Structures are given as C-alpha cells and as structure tokens.
Coordinates of C-alpha atoms and ligand atoms in Angstrom, one line a residue:
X1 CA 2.0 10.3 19.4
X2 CA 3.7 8.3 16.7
X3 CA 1.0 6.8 14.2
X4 CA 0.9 3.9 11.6
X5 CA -1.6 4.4 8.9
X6 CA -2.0 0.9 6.9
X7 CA -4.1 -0.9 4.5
X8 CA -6.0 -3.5 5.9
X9 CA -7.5 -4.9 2.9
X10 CA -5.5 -5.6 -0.8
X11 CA -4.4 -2.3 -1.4
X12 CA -6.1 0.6 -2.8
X13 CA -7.9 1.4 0.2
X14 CA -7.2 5.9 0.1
X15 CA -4.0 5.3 1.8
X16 CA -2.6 8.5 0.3
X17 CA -5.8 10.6 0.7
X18 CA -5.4 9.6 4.7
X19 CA -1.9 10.3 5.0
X20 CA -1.9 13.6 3.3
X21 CA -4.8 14.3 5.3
X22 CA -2.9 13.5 8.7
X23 CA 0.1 14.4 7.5
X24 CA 0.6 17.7 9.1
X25 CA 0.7 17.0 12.3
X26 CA 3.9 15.1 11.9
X27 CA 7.5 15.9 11.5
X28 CA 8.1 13.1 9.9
X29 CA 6.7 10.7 7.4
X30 CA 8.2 7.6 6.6
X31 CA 7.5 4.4 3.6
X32 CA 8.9 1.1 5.2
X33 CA 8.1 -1.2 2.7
X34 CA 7.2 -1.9 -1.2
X35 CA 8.5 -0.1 -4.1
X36 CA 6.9 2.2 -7.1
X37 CA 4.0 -1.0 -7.0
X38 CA 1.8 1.6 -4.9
X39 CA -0.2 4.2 -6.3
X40 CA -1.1 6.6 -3.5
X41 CA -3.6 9.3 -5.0
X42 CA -3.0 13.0 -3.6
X43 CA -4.8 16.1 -4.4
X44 CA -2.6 19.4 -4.7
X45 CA -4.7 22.1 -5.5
X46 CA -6.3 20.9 -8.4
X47 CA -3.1 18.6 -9.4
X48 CA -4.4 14.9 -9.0
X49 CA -0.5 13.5 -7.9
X50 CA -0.3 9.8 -7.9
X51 CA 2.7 9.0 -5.8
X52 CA 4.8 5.7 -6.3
X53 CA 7.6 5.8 -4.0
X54 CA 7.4 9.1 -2.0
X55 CA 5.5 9.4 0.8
X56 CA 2.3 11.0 0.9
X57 CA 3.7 13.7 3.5
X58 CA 5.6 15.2 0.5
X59 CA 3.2 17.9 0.4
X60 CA 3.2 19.0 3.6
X61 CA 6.0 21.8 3.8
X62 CA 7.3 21.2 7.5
X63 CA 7.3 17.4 7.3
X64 CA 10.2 15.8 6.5
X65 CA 9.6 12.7 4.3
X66 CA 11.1 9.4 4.1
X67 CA 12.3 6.2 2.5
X68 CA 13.3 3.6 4.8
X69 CA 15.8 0.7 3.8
X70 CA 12.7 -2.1 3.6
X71 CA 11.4 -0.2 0.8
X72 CA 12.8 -1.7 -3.1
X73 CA 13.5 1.8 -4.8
X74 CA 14.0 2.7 -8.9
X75 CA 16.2 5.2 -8.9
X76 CA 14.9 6.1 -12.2
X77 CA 11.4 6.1 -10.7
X78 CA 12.2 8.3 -7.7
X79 CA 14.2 10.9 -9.7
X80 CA 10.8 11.3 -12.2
X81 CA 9.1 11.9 -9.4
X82 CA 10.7 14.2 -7.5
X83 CA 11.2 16.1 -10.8
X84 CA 7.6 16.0 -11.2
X85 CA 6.3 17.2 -7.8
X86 CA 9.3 19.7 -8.5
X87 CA 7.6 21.0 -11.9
X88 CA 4.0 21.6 -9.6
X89 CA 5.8 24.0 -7.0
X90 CA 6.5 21.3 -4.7
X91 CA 9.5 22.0 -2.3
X92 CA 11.0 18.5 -2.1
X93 CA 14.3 19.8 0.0
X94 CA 13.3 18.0 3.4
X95 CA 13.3 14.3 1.7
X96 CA 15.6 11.2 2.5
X97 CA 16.4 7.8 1.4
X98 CA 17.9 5.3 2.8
X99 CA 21.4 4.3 1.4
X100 CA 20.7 0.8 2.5
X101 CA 17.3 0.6 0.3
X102 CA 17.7 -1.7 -1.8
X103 CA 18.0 -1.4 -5.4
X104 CA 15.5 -2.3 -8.5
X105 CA 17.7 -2.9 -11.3
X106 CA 16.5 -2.9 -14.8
X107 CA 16.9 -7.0 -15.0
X108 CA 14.7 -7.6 -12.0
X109 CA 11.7 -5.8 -14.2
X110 CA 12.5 -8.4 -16.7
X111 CA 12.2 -10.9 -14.6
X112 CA 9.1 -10.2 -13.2
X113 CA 7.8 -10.6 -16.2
X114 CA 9.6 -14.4 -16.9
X115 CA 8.5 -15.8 -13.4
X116 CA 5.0 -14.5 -14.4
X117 CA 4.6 -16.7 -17.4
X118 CA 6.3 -19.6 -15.9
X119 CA 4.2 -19.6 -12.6
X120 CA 1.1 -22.3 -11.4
X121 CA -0.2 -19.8 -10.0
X122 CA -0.4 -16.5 -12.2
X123 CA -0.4 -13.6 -9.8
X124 CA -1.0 -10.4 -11.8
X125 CA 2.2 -8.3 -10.6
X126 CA 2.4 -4.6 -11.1
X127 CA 5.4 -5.2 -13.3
X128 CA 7.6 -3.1 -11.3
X129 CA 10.3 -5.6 -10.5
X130 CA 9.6 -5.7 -6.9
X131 CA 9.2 -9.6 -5.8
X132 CA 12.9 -10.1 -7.8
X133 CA 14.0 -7.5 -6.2
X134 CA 13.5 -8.6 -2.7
X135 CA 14.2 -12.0 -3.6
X136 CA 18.0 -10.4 -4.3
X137 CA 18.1 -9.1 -1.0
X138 CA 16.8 -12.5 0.7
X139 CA 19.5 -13.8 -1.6
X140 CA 22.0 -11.4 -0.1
X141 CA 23.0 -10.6 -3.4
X142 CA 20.8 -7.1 -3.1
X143 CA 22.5 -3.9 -4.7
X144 CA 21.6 -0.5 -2.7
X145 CA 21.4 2.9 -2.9
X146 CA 24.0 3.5 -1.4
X147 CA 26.1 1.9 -4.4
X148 CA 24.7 4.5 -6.5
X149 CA 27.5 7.0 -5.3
X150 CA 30.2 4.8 -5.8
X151 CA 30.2 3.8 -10.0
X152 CA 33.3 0.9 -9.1
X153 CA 31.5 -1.0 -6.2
X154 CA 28.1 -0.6 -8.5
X155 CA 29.4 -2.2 -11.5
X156 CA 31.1 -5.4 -9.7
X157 CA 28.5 -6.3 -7.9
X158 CA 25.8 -5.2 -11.1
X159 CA 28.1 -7.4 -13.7
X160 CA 27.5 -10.3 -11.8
X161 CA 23.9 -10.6 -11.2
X162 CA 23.8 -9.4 -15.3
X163 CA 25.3 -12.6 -16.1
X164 CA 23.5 -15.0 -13.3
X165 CA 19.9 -13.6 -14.9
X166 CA 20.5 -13.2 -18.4
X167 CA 21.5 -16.9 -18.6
X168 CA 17.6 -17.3 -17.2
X169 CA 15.8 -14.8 -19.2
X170 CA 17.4 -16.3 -22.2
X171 CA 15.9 -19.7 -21.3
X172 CA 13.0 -18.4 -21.4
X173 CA 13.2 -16.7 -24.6
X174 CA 13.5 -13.2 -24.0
X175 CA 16.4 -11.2 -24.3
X176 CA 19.1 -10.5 -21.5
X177 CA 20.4 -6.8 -20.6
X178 CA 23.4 -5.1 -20.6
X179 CA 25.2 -3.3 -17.8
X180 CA 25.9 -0.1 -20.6
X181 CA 22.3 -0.3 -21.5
X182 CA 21.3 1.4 -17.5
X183 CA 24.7 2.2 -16.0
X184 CA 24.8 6.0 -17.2
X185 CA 21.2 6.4 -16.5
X186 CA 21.5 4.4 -12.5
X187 CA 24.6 7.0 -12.2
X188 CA 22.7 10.1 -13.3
X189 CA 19.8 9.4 -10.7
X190 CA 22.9 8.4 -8.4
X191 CA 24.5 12.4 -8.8
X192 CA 20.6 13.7 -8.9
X193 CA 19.9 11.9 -5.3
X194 CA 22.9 12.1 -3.7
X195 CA 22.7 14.6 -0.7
X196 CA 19.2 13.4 0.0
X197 CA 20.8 9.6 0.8
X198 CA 21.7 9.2 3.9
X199 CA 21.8 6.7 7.3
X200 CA 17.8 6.7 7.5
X201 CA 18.1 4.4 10.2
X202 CA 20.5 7.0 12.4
X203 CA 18.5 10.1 11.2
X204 CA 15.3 8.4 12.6
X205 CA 16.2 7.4 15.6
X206 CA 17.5 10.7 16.7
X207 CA 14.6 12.5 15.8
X208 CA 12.5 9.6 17.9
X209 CA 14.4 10.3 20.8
X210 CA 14.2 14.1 20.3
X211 CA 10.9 14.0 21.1
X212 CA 9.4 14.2 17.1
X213 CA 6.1 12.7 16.0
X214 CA 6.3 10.1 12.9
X215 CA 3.9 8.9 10.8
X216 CA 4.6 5.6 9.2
X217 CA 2.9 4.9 6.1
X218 CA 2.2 1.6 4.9
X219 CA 2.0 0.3 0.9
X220 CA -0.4 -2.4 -0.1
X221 CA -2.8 -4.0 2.4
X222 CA -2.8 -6.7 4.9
X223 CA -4.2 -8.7 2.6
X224 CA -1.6 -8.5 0.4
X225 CA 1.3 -9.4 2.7
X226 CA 4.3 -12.2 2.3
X227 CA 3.6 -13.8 5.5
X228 CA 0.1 -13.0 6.4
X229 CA -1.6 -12.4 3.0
X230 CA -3.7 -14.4 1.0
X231 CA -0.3 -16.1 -0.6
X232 CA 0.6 -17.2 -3.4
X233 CA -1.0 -13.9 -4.2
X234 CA 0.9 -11.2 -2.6
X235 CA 3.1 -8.8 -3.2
X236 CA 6.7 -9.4 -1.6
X237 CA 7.1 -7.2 1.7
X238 CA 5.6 -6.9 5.1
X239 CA 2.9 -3.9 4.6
X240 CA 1.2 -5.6 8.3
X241 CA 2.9 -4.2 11.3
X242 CA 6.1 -6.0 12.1
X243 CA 7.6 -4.8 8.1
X244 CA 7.9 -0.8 10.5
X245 CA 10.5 -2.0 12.1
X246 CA 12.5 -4.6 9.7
X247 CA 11.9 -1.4 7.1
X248 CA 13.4 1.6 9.2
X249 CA 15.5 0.5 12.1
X250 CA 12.9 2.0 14.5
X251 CA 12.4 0.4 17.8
X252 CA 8.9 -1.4 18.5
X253 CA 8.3 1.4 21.4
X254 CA 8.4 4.3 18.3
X255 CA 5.3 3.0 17.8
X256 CA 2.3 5.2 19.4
X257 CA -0.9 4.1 17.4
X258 CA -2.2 1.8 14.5
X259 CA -5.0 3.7 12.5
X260 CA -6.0 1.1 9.9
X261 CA -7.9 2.1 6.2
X262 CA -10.6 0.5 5.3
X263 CA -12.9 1.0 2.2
X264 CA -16.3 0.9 2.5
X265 CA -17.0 -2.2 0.3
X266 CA -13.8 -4.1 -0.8
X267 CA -11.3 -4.0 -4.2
X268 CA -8.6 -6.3 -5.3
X269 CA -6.2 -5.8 -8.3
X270 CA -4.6 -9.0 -10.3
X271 CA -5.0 -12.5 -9.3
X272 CA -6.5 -14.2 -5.8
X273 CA -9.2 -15.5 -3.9
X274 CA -11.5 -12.5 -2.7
X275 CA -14.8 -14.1 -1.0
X276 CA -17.3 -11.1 -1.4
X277 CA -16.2 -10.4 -5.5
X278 CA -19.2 -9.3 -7.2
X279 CA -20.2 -10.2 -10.8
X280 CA -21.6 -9.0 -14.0
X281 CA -24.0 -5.4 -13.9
X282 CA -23.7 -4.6 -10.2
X283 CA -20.0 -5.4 -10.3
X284 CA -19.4 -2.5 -13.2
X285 CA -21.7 0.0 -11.2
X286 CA -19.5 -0.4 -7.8
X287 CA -16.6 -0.2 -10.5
X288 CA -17.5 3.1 -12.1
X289 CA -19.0 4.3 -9.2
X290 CA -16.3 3.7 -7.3
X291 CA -13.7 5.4 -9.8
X292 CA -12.1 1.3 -9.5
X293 CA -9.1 1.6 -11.9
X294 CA -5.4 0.7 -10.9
X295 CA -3.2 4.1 -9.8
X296 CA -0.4 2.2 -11.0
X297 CA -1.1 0.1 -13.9
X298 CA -5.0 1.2 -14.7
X299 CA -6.0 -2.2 -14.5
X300 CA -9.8 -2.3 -13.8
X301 CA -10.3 -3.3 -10.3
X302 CA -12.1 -6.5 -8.9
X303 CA -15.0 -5.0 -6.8
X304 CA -17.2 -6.6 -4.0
X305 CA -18.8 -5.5 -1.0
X306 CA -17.5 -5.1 2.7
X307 CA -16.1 -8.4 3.9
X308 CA -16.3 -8.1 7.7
X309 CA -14.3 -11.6 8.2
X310 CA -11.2 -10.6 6.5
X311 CA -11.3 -7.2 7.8
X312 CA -11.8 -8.7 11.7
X313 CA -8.5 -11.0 11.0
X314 CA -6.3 -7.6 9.9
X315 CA -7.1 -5.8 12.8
X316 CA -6.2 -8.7 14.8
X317 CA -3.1 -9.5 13.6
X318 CA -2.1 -5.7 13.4
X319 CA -3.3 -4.8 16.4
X320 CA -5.3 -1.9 15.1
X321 CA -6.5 0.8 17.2
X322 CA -8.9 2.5 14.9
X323 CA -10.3 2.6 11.2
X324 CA -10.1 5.1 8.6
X325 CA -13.1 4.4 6.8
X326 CA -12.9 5.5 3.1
X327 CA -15.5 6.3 0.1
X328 CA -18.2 5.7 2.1
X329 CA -20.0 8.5 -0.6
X330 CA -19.7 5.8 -3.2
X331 CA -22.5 3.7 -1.3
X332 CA -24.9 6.9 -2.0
X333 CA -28.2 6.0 -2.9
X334 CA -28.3 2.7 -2.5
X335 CA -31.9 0.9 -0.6
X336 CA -29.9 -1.5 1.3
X337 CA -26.1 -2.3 1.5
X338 CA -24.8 -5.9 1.2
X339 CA -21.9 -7.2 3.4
X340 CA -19.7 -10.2 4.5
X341 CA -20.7 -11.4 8.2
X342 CA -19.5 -14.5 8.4
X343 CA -18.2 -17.6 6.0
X344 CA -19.7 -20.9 5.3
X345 CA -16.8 -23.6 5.4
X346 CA -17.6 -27.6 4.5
X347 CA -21.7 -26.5 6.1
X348 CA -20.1 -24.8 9.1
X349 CA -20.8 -21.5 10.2
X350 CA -17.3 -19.0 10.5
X351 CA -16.5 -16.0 11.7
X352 CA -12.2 -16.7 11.5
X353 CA -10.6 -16.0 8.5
X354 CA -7.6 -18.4 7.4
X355 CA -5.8 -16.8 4.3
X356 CA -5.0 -19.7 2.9
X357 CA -6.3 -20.8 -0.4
X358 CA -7.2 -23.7 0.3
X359 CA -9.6 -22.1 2.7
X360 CA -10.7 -19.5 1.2
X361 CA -11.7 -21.6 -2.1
X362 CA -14.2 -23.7 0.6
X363 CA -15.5 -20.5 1.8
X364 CA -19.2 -19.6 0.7
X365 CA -20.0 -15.9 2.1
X366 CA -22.7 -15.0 4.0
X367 CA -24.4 -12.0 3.0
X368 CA -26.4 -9.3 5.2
X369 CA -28.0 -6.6 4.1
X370 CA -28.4 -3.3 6.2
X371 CA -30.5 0.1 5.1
X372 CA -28.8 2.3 2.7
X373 CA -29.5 6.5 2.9
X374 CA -30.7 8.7 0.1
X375 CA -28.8 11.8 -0.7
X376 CA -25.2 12.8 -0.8
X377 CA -22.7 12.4 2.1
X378 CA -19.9 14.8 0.5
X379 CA -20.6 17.9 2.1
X380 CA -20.9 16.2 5.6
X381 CA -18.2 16.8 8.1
X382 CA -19.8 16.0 11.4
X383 CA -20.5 12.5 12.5
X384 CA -23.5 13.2 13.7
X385 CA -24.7 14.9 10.6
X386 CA -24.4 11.8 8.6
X387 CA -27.9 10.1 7.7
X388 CA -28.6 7.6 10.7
X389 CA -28.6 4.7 8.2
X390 CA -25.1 5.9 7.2
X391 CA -24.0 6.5 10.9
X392 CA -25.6 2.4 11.7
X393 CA -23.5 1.0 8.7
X394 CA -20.6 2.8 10.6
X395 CA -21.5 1.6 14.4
X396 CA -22.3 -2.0 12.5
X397 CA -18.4 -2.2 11.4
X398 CA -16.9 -0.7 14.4
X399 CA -18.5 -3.3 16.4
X400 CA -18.1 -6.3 14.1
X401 CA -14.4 -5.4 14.4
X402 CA -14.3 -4.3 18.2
X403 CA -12.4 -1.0 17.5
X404 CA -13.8 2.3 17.0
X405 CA -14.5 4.5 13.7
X406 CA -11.9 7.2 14.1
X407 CA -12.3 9.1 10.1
X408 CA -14.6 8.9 7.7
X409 CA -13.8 10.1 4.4
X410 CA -16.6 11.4 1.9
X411 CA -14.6 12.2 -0.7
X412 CA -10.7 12.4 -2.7
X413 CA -10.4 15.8 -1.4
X414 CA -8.3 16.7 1.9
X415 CA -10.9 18.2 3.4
X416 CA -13.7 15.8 2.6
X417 CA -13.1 14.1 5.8
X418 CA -14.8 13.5 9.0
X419 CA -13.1 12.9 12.3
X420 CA -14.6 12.0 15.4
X421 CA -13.0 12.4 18.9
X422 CA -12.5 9.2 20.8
X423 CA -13.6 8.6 24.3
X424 CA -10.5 7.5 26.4
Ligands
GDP1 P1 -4.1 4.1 -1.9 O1 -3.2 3.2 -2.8 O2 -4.5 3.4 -0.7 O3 -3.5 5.4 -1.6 O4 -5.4 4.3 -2.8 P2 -5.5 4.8 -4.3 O5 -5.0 6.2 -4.5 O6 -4.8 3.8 -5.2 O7 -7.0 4.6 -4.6 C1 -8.0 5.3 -3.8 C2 -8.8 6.2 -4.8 O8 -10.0 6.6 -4.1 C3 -8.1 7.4 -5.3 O9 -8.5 7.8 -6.5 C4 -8.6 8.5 -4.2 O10 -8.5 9.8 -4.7 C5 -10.0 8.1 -4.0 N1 -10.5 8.3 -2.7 C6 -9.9 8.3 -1.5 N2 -10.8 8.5 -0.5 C7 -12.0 8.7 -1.1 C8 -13.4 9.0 -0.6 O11 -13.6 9.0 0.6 N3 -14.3 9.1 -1.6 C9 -14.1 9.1 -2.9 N4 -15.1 9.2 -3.8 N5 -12.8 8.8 -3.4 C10 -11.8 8.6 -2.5
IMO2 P1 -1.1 0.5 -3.0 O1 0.0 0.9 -2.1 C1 -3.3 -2.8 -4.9 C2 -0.9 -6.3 -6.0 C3 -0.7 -6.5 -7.5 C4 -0.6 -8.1 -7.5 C5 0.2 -8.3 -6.2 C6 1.7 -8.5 -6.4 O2 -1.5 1.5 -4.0 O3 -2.3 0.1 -2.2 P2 3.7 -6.9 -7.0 O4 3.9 -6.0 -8.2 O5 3.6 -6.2 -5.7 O6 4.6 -8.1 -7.0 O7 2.2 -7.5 -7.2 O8 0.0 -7.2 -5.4 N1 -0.5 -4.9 -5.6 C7 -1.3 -3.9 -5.3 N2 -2.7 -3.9 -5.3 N3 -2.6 -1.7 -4.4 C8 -1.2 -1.7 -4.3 O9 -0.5 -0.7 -3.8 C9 -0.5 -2.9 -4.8 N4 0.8 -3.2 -4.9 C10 0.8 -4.5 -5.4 O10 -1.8 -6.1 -8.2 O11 -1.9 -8.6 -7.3
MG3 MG1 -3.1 2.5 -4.7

C-alpha cells in the first residue's frame, strides 16, 4: 500500500533515517514539495549522506526515485548531488525530475536574503532561495526545468525576471545579477540532467495504475507549512498532506497510508513561536545530546521537550495513521521526562492548538512529568524489550494522540529501528 512519511513537527524530525529505512519496499519514492532547504540524514555504510533535494530512496537499488513538479529545484544543487552520491558507488540511473519543477535561479537566493532584512517579522530562512522561488510560480512568472533543455526559451523568459529584480535588490543596496554570470553553468546542469527530466506527472500515474507501491516523502514539518504552519514563520510549500497531490499530479485515491515522524522531545530551526523551548543548561544538554545542529545550514537548533498539543493538531489535520517515533535513545538516563499536555490561554485550560501567533504568544505550557529508564535503548529491537518506563512514555503519546506507535527508532542507523505490528 502507498505510504506518506511526513514531519509533523518543524522539520528535522529523522525524516531521512525513516524513509531510507522504509524505503525498500517501494518502487517508487517521490519529494512533492520544498527545495535543497531540507537536510535529510542517511547512513551508507559508514558514509553519513545528507540529502537536499533527492529523495531518501536514492539508496535503495530497485526503487526508482523522484522529484515531483511542487518541489523548487537548483539545478546546480541537484547536479552536486548526484555527482556526489555518484563518487560513493551510488547507482543514480533510476532517478527523475519533473520538467515542470520549477526553477531556483541564482537572483531568487539574493533575494531571499533582501526580503530577510527588510521583514517585521525576521524568519531565519535556510538561504536557499526557496520562498522567492515559489512566490515566481504564484506569480506565474516561474521558470522550469524543463526550460533547461531549450537555452532560447531560458534566456527570454530569465532576461526578464533579471531586470524586474535587480531594480529591487539594487534598492536595497546590494548588487543585481547578470544572466552571463549563471547561464553557462544553468545550461551545463541542463545537458548533465537531461534524460533523467521527464513528464513526472505521466510516469507516475502509470506506474500507480500498474499496480506499483510509492512512498511519498515529505520536507519540513507540519509545523512549518504555508497554510497550516505556525506563519509568518514557515517555509513556503505544503509539506501537510494536500501539497502530494498539488506536488505530483497523483490522484487523492494513490494515497494508501499517512505514517507521521515525530521526535521524541521537539526542535525548531530560525525564528517562531515554539511553546515547550527550553532555556539556558538543560537546553544545551538536549542540544548536544541530541546531536541538535542544522543538516542544512549547521545552525544550532532550538530544543524543548515533547509538546503533545501541537503534535495532537498535525495528526488531525493530516489525518495520520501512525507515528514514527524518533531518538527516543537521546531521553537515556533521564529520572523523569517533562512534556507538553495541555496550554494555558488568558487562565483557561487547552488542549486545541491554534497556530497562530497571536495564540501561541498567550499560551503558557503545561508541563507533566512521566518516569524516565536507566540504561541504553540502542541495542533494543523488540517493543517489548524496551524498559517499561520507555514502553509508558510510548503508550502515553499514542494515546494523547489517538493513533498508534508504529516505529521506534533508537538510533541514526538503518537498522536501529523498532517496528511493531499493528492490530487491524
Ligand atoms: P530530517 O530532516 O527529518 O531527515 O532529519 P535530519 O536528518 O535533519 O535530523 C535528524 C538527525 O537525527 C540526523 O542526524 C539523524 O541521523 C539523526 N537520527 C535520526 N533518528 C535517530 C534516532 O533514533 N536516534 C539518534 N540518536 N539519532 C537519530
Ligand atoms: P527538513 O526537510 C527544519 C525552516 C527554516 C526557517 C523556515 C523558512 O530537513 O526537515 P525556508 O528556507 O524554507 O524559507 O525557511 O523553515 N526550515 C526547516 N527547518 N528542517 C527543514 O527541512 C527546514 N526547511 C526549512 O529554518 O525557519
Ligand atoms: Mg533536516
């Protein structure tokens, strides 16, 4: 059965660990939104492979992997990569983009960078070009991959969004760009690509109705979506449920089952309201416990503990059909484990989460505590092996959340994983 596997917090959550994990049994794997913002951390062999733009299903040498059109691509980016993974023994032959992807140009990096100073409301962006990116395709002014292959088309329609921002970035002080500074380069990684761009959208389909299993595999977090998100402070796509099928052309019945990730306590890059945030000593010993620094950019990650309310609205509005719970060895050792049950809004009591900020800047957590375990989870690959204070923290979430705890993961490596058969 077809499978989403998303984030259901801001990103960061083992998304890539998961999906290489599961990968395997699919034929397909498929990114539908985002850009090189993500940082999905794979083992291969002893390689630690941080992937930006491929899927995580790269590795696996019978699935075919994908780039849908909702996803922003760098060609620049996607060429490293794949030259990378090709440099580690990696066979990258069964991959596909979509030719109508579209395109992150070098002036929409620049920008980026402009609408970050000038903004209220500093968000912390990745850098990577990706909110002026979609904003060109909402401005259906969007270049594609596609116009990679044909230099004439790419240049027309480049020339003219050079001049509309340059006149902007010079405003602002910094200095505009020149179509001969990227063309050669955009052209190269056009000729490099080129057989592996194709009608995703056609290829996809076809293989759904031939009977093949796909894995979809989600960027960011819930969390961190356009619509649903904690905005201003998100990124620019649909990583929550609904971007699948804007971002490949699938229909909603290709979708089998929603396996969401969760981390055992919560992280947030950049800017942005983030209820259970710890503070000061216990804050750098999740941190470096934790291994908390950005895939992408190395930023130190904000850290807090599990925040059940946030966690209850994603599954809801994703309709999630199990968790993926992650790093769950990080909480080793500790006497008790603090986490988010409800929220104090204005003296009331609440369990609903409103991703507003106006909301969440009224809303005081409240903290529980439950008993932590002694010892070392990593070696543990059978539920009922786990200490019972470990396997309560787990029953705790599941039912706070109404769905059960289908994978645990003790660990970065594929195998450090712990999978528990359902009851239908
Ligand atoms: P993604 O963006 O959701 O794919 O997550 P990242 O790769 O950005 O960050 C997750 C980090 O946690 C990576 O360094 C993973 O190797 C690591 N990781 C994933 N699962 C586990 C786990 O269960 N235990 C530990 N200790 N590390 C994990
Ligand atoms: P993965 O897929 C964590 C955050 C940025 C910033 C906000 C907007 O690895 O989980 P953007 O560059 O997208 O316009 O930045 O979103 N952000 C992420 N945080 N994990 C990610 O991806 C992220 N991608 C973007 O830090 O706060
Ligand atoms: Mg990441």
């Amino acid at each position: 059965m077809n499978l989403l596997v998303m984030g259901l917090q801001w990103g960061d959550e083992g998304k890539g660990k998961a999906i290489d994990y599961l990968a395997g049994n699919f034929d397909v794997v498929v990114r539908y939104q985002g850009g090189h913002n993500a940082g999905h951390t794979v083992y291969y062999g002893d390689h630690k492979v941080v992937l930006h733009l491929l899927p995580s299903g790269i590795f696996s040498p019978h699935t075919a992997s994908v780039i849908g059109n909702g996803v922003v691509v760098n060609p620049l980016q996607l060429v490293e990569e794949l030259l990378h993974l090709q440099s580690l023994g990696v066979d990258t032959g069964n991959f596909w983009v979509s030719h109508r992807a579209p395109l992150i140009l070098p002036f929409h990096q620049k920008l980026d960078i402009v609408f970050e100073q000038s903004r209220y409301h500093k968000i912390g962006t990745t850098r990577r070009g990706i909110g002026p990116a979609y904003e060109d395709l909402a401005g259906r002014r969007a270049l594609f991959v596609g116009d990679l292959l044909d230099p004439r088309r790419f240049r027309r329609k480049a020339v003219i969004l050079n001049e509309y921002y340059n006149r902007l970035v010079q405003a602002y002080g910094a200095e505009g760009t020149q179509i001969e500074e990227y063309m050669d380069a955009y052209m190269e990684a056009g000729g490099f690509l080129g057989s592996h761009i194709t009608d995703t959208t056609w290829m996809l389909n076809r293989r759904f109705r031939e009977g093949q299993a796909i894995l979809f595999e989600g960027a960011q977090g819930a969390l961190l979506d356009i619509h649903h998100g904690t905005y201003p402070f998100v990124t620019s796509s649909n990583p929550t449920v609904g971007g699948v099928f804007t971002g490949t052309g699938l229909p909603v019945q290709s979708l089998g089952r929603i396996t969401g990730i969760a981390k055992a306590y919560a992280t947030r890059v950049g800017e942005g309201p983030f209820p259970s945030e710890l503070e000061g000593p216990q804050a750098e010993w999740l941190r470096d416990r934790g291994g908390e620094f950005g895939a992408t950019t190395g930023r130190p990650r904000r850290v807090g503990w599990l925040d059940l309310v946030a966690l209850r609205y994603a599954v809801m509005i994703n309709g999630v059909d199990s968790l993926f719970l992650t790093k769950l060895d990080i909480l080793d050792g500790l006497t008790s484990i603090p986490f988010v049950e409800a929220y104090r809004v204005n003296g009331r009591e609440t369990r609903d989460f409103d991703p507003s900020i106006e909301f969440l800047e009224e809303a005081e957590p409240i903290v529980r505590e439950i008993p932590g375990w002694q010892g070392s989870v990593s070696e543990i690959r059978l539920f009922e092996e786990l200490p019972m204070e470990a396997q309560h923290y787990i029953e705790m979430i599941s039912e706070a959340v109404d769905i059960p705890v289908e994978f645990v993961s003790v660990g970065s490596g594929r195998d450090q994983t712990i999978k528990r058969e359902l009851k239908s």
